Tab-separated table of C-alpha atoms in Angstrom:
chain	number	residue	atom	x	y	z
A	7	MET	CA	0.000	0.000	0.000
A	8	SER	CA	1.414	3.385	-0.996
A	9	ALA	CA	1.858	6.303	1.401
A	10	PRO	CA	-0.891	8.947	1.530
A	11	GLU	CA	-0.514	11.759	-0.977
A	12	THR	CA	-0.213	14.257	1.865
A	13	ASP	CA	2.990	12.510	3.008
A	14	ARG	CA	4.957	13.554	-0.064
A	15	PRO	CA	6.615	16.970	-0.372
A	16	VAL	CA	4.619	19.877	-1.770
A	17	SER	CA	7.346	20.448	-4.376
A	18	ARG	CA	10.540	18.727	-5.458
A	19	PHE	CA	12.276	22.079	-4.998
A	20	GLY	CA	10.915	23.011	-1.591
A	21	VAL	CA	8.600	25.887	-0.755
A	22	VAL	CA	8.772	29.442	0.525
A	23	GLU	CA	6.172	30.552	3.039
A	24	PRO	CA	4.431	33.913	2.529
A	25	ALA	CA	6.176	35.447	5.567
A	26	ASP	CA	9.503	34.938	3.777
A	27	LEU	CA	8.465	36.608	0.506
A	28	PRO	CA	9.109	40.243	-0.452
A	29	ASP	CA	6.459	42.512	1.074
A	30	ASP	CA	4.426	43.053	-2.110
A	31	LEU	CA	4.156	39.331	-2.750
A	32	ARG	CA	3.495	38.520	0.890
A	33	GLN	CA	0.566	40.960	0.886
A	34	ARG	CA	-0.876	39.525	-2.327
A	35	ILE	CA	-0.627	35.931	-1.118
A	36	GLU	CA	-1.996	36.756	2.316
A	37	ALA	CA	-5.020	38.420	0.693
A	38	ILE	CA	-5.666	35.238	-1.313
A	39	ALA	CA	-5.222	33.086	1.797
A	40	GLU	CA	-7.603	35.259	3.785
A	41	LYS	CA	-10.281	34.838	1.134
A	42	SER	CA	-9.793	31.089	0.563
A	43	GLY	CA	-8.706	30.039	4.057
A	44	PHE	CA	-5.363	28.577	2.920
A	45	VAL	CA	-2.275	29.340	0.823
A	46	PRO	CA	-2.423	27.526	-2.534
A	47	ASN	CA	0.710	25.430	-2.931
A	48	ILE	CA	1.528	26.930	-6.332
A	49	PHE	CA	2.433	30.208	-4.634
A	50	ARG	CA	4.594	28.482	-2.040
A	51	ALA	CA	6.417	26.569	-4.788
A	52	LEU	CA	6.946	29.545	-7.110
A	53	GLY	CA	8.071	31.658	-4.151
A	54	ARG	CA	11.621	30.396	-4.634
A	55	ARG	CA	11.756	32.755	-7.645
A	56	PRO	CA	10.023	35.970	-6.492
A	57	ALA	CA	10.371	37.798	-9.817
A	58	GLU	CA	8.787	34.856	-11.630
A	59	LEU	CA	6.013	34.550	-9.039
A	60	ARG	CA	5.275	38.259	-9.428
A	61	ALA	CA	5.130	37.955	-13.234
A	62	PHE	CA	2.973	34.832	-12.977
A	63	LEU	CA	0.509	36.552	-10.636
A	64	ASP	CA	0.330	39.648	-12.831
A	65	TYR	CA	-0.376	37.655	-15.988
A	66	HIS	CA	-2.749	35.307	-14.170
A	67	ASP	CA	-4.744	38.210	-12.770
A	68	ALA	CA	-4.852	39.996	-16.137
A	69	LEU	CA	-6.335	36.902	-17.776
A	70	MET	CA	-8.422	35.283	-15.061
A	71	THR	CA	-10.059	38.276	-13.368
A	72	PRO	CA	-12.417	39.924	-15.834
A	73	GLY	CA	-13.490	43.438	-14.931
A	74	GLU	CA	-17.127	44.318	-14.389
A	75	ASP	CA	-17.237	45.992	-17.797
A	76	ASP	CA	-15.248	43.247	-19.525
A	77	PRO	CA	-17.410	41.982	-22.430
A	78	THR	CA	-15.477	38.760	-22.865
A	79	LEU	CA	-15.493	35.357	-21.204
A	80	SER	CA	-17.123	34.865	-17.820
A	81	ALA	CA	-15.057	33.816	-14.815
A	82	ALA	CA	-16.572	30.308	-15.029
A	83	GLU	CA	-15.750	30.019	-18.741
A	84	ARG	CA	-12.135	30.992	-18.002
A	85	GLU	CA	-11.896	28.224	-15.407
A	86	LEU	CA	-13.511	25.808	-17.863
A	87	ILE	CA	-10.590	26.431	-20.235
A	88	VAL	CA	-8.057	25.772	-17.484
A	89	VAL	CA	-9.689	22.521	-16.385
A	90	ALA	CA	-10.155	21.183	-19.917
A	91	THR	CA	-6.605	21.929	-21.057
A	92	SER	CA	-5.022	20.861	-17.767
A	93	GLY	CA	-6.876	17.563	-18.080
A	94	ALA	CA	-5.542	17.149	-21.607
A	95	ASN	CA	-2.043	17.988	-20.297
A	96	HIS	CA	-2.403	15.515	-17.380
A	97	CYS	CA	-1.741	18.200	-14.773
A	98	THR	CA	-3.130	16.935	-11.486
A	99	TYR	CA	-2.445	20.148	-9.554
A	100	CYS	CA	-4.275	22.412	-12.002
A	101	VAL	CA	-7.153	19.978	-12.513
A	102	VAL	CA	-7.707	19.753	-8.761
A	103	ALA	CA	-7.177	23.439	-7.957
A	104	HIS	CA	-9.046	24.915	-10.899
A	105	GLY	CA	-11.636	22.160	-10.825
A	106	ALA	CA	-12.487	23.429	-7.351
A	107	ILE	CA	-12.753	27.005	-8.593
A	108	LEU	CA	-14.867	25.888	-11.564
A	109	ARG	CA	-17.271	24.079	-9.221
A	110	VAL	CA	-17.663	27.281	-7.209
A	111	ARG	CA	-17.970	29.654	-10.170
A	112	SER	CA	-20.266	27.433	-12.252
A	113	LYS	CA	-22.318	26.321	-9.225
A	114	ASP	CA	-22.162	22.847	-10.772
A	115	PRO	CA	-20.567	20.151	-8.568
A	116	GLU	CA	-20.086	17.715	-11.497
A	117	LEU	CA	-18.907	19.812	-14.441
A	118	ALA	CA	-15.213	19.967	-13.523
A	119	ASP	CA	-14.952	16.201	-13.059
A	120	HIS	CA	-16.547	15.493	-16.442
A	121	VAL	CA	-14.457	18.119	-18.237
A	122	SER	CA	-11.151	17.027	-16.718
A	123	ALA	CA	-11.791	13.312	-17.268
A	124	ASN	CA	-12.716	13.642	-20.943
A	125	PRO	CA	-12.988	17.193	-22.265
A	126	TYR	CA	-13.560	15.883	-25.785
A	127	SER	CA	-16.881	14.176	-25.106
A	128	VAL	CA	-18.379	16.037	-22.152
A	129	VAL	CA	-21.837	17.353	-23.008
A	130	LEU	CA	-21.772	21.158	-23.182
A	131	ASP	CA	-23.924	23.841	-24.770
A	132	ASP	CA	-22.739	25.148	-28.157
A	133	ARG	CA	-20.852	28.124	-26.731
A	134	ARG	CA	-18.935	26.161	-24.094
A	135	ARG	CA	-18.276	23.363	-26.595
A	136	ALA	CA	-16.673	25.874	-28.962
A	137	ILE	CA	-14.584	27.319	-26.121
A	138	VAL	CA	-13.334	23.908	-25.026
A	139	ASP	CA	-12.690	22.666	-28.571
A	140	LEU	CA	-10.591	25.698	-29.491
A	141	ALA	CA	-8.697	25.583	-26.188
A	142	LEU	CA	-7.942	21.884	-26.634
A	143	GLN	CA	-6.641	22.427	-30.154
A	144	ILE	CA	-4.350	25.227	-28.960
A	145	ALA	CA	-3.210	23.124	-25.981
A	146	THR	CA	-2.479	19.936	-27.874
A	147	ASP	CA	-1.806	20.855	-31.509
A	148	SER	CA	-1.490	24.608	-31.889
A	149	ALA	CA	0.535	24.318	-35.102
A	150	SER	CA	-2.550	22.878	-36.826
A	151	LEU	CA	-4.690	25.962	-36.067
A	152	ARG	CA	-6.230	27.361	-39.259
A	153	ASP	CA	-8.417	30.318	-40.141
A	154	GLU	CA	-11.290	27.873	-40.503
A	155	ASP	CA	-10.963	26.883	-36.851
A	156	LEU	CA	-11.312	30.492	-35.780
A	157	GLU	CA	-14.272	30.924	-38.106
A	158	ALA	CA	-15.948	27.927	-36.453
A	159	ALA	CA	-15.475	29.630	-33.079
A	160	ARG	CA	-16.933	32.855	-34.459
A	161	ASP	CA	-19.883	30.917	-35.925
A	162	ALA	CA	-20.554	29.626	-32.387
A	163	GLY	CA	-20.852	33.250	-31.254
A	164	LEU	CA	-17.371	33.894	-29.877
A	165	THR	CA	-15.868	37.318	-30.472
A	166	ASP	CA	-12.272	37.945	-31.448
A	167	ASP	CA	-11.571	39.193	-27.914
A	168	GLU	CA	-12.973	35.956	-26.507
A	169	ILE	CA	-10.907	33.903	-28.948
A	170	TRP	CA	-7.803	35.846	-27.882
A	171	ASP	CA	-8.645	35.132	-24.229
A	172	ILE	CA	-9.030	31.421	-24.963
A	173	GLY	CA	-5.598	31.351	-26.563
A	174	SER	CA	-3.919	33.402	-23.834
A	175	ILE	CA	-5.416	31.420	-20.970
A	176	THR	CA	-4.512	28.147	-22.664
A	177	ALA	CA	-0.935	29.346	-23.192
A	178	LEU	CA	-0.475	30.543	-19.605
A	179	PHE	CA	-1.733	27.283	-18.181
A	180	ALA	CA	0.356	25.215	-20.588
A	181	MET	CA	3.288	26.838	-18.808
A	182	SER	CA	1.697	26.339	-15.398
A	183	ASN	CA	0.990	22.671	-16.164
A	184	ARG	CA	4.605	22.091	-17.062
A	185	LEU	CA	5.901	23.834	-13.959
A	186	ALA	CA	3.565	21.660	-11.901
A	187	HIS	CA	5.009	18.578	-13.609
A	188	LEU	CA	8.582	19.798	-13.043
A	189	THR	CA	7.978	20.397	-9.351
A	190	ALA	CA	5.641	17.395	-8.821
A	191	LEU	CA	3.367	19.973	-7.218
A	192	ARG	CA	0.951	18.516	-4.687
A	193	PRO	CA	-2.579	19.956	-4.552
A	194	ASN	CA	-3.768	21.393	-1.255
A	195	PRO	CA	-6.225	19.040	0.478
A	196	GLU	CA	-8.706	21.914	0.791
A	197	PHE	CA	-9.240	22.018	-2.978
A	198	PHE	CA	-10.761	18.546	-3.089
A	199	LEU	CA	-13.896	19.545	-1.158
A	200	MET	CA	-14.413	23.065	-2.502
A	201	GLY	CA	-17.689	23.430	-4.339
A	202	ARG	CA	-18.823	19.939	-3.360
A	203	LEU	CA	-20.134	20.567	0.134
A	204	PRO	CA	-22.111	23.532	1.471
A	205	ARG	CA	-19.869	26.125	3.176
């Protein structure tokens, strides 16, 4: 019988706790921890390279936090992209962490599991199907992308800004997936129950 997952290190390269980060990063991470109730392990792992953590947070926030007047993808649709492409990239950390966020944002306790297990055949409405299909193509075979693929997304009602967001989010999380693989990043236990049980 293997050891429990929680017995293995958070990262192959160790972690840095928020108290040991530069002040600007410590404040950002503490604000996230206050809202969620814990420090996501990705921030503790990337803390060994503060400049990279700062850049990651800035790009993440620019892509994943739509403004109130932002006419593009919803917060749930953005998480849908992350879960689908992270599933295709076999990234356990991102599937678990962003699956939790997708459950919360979509108010659907089953969607993330179906999307991460088989994003190609999960039943979705036409808009979400077009989002997932384009994201999967960019994640797994971006060199094959043709004008016709973008036209199919437009025919499903997606705007050019939304298509750009799909590509940017997919690209950022392709990097994140690979960093999670490099570090053997362990998901926080708290993520597994988020969005499944009443708070």
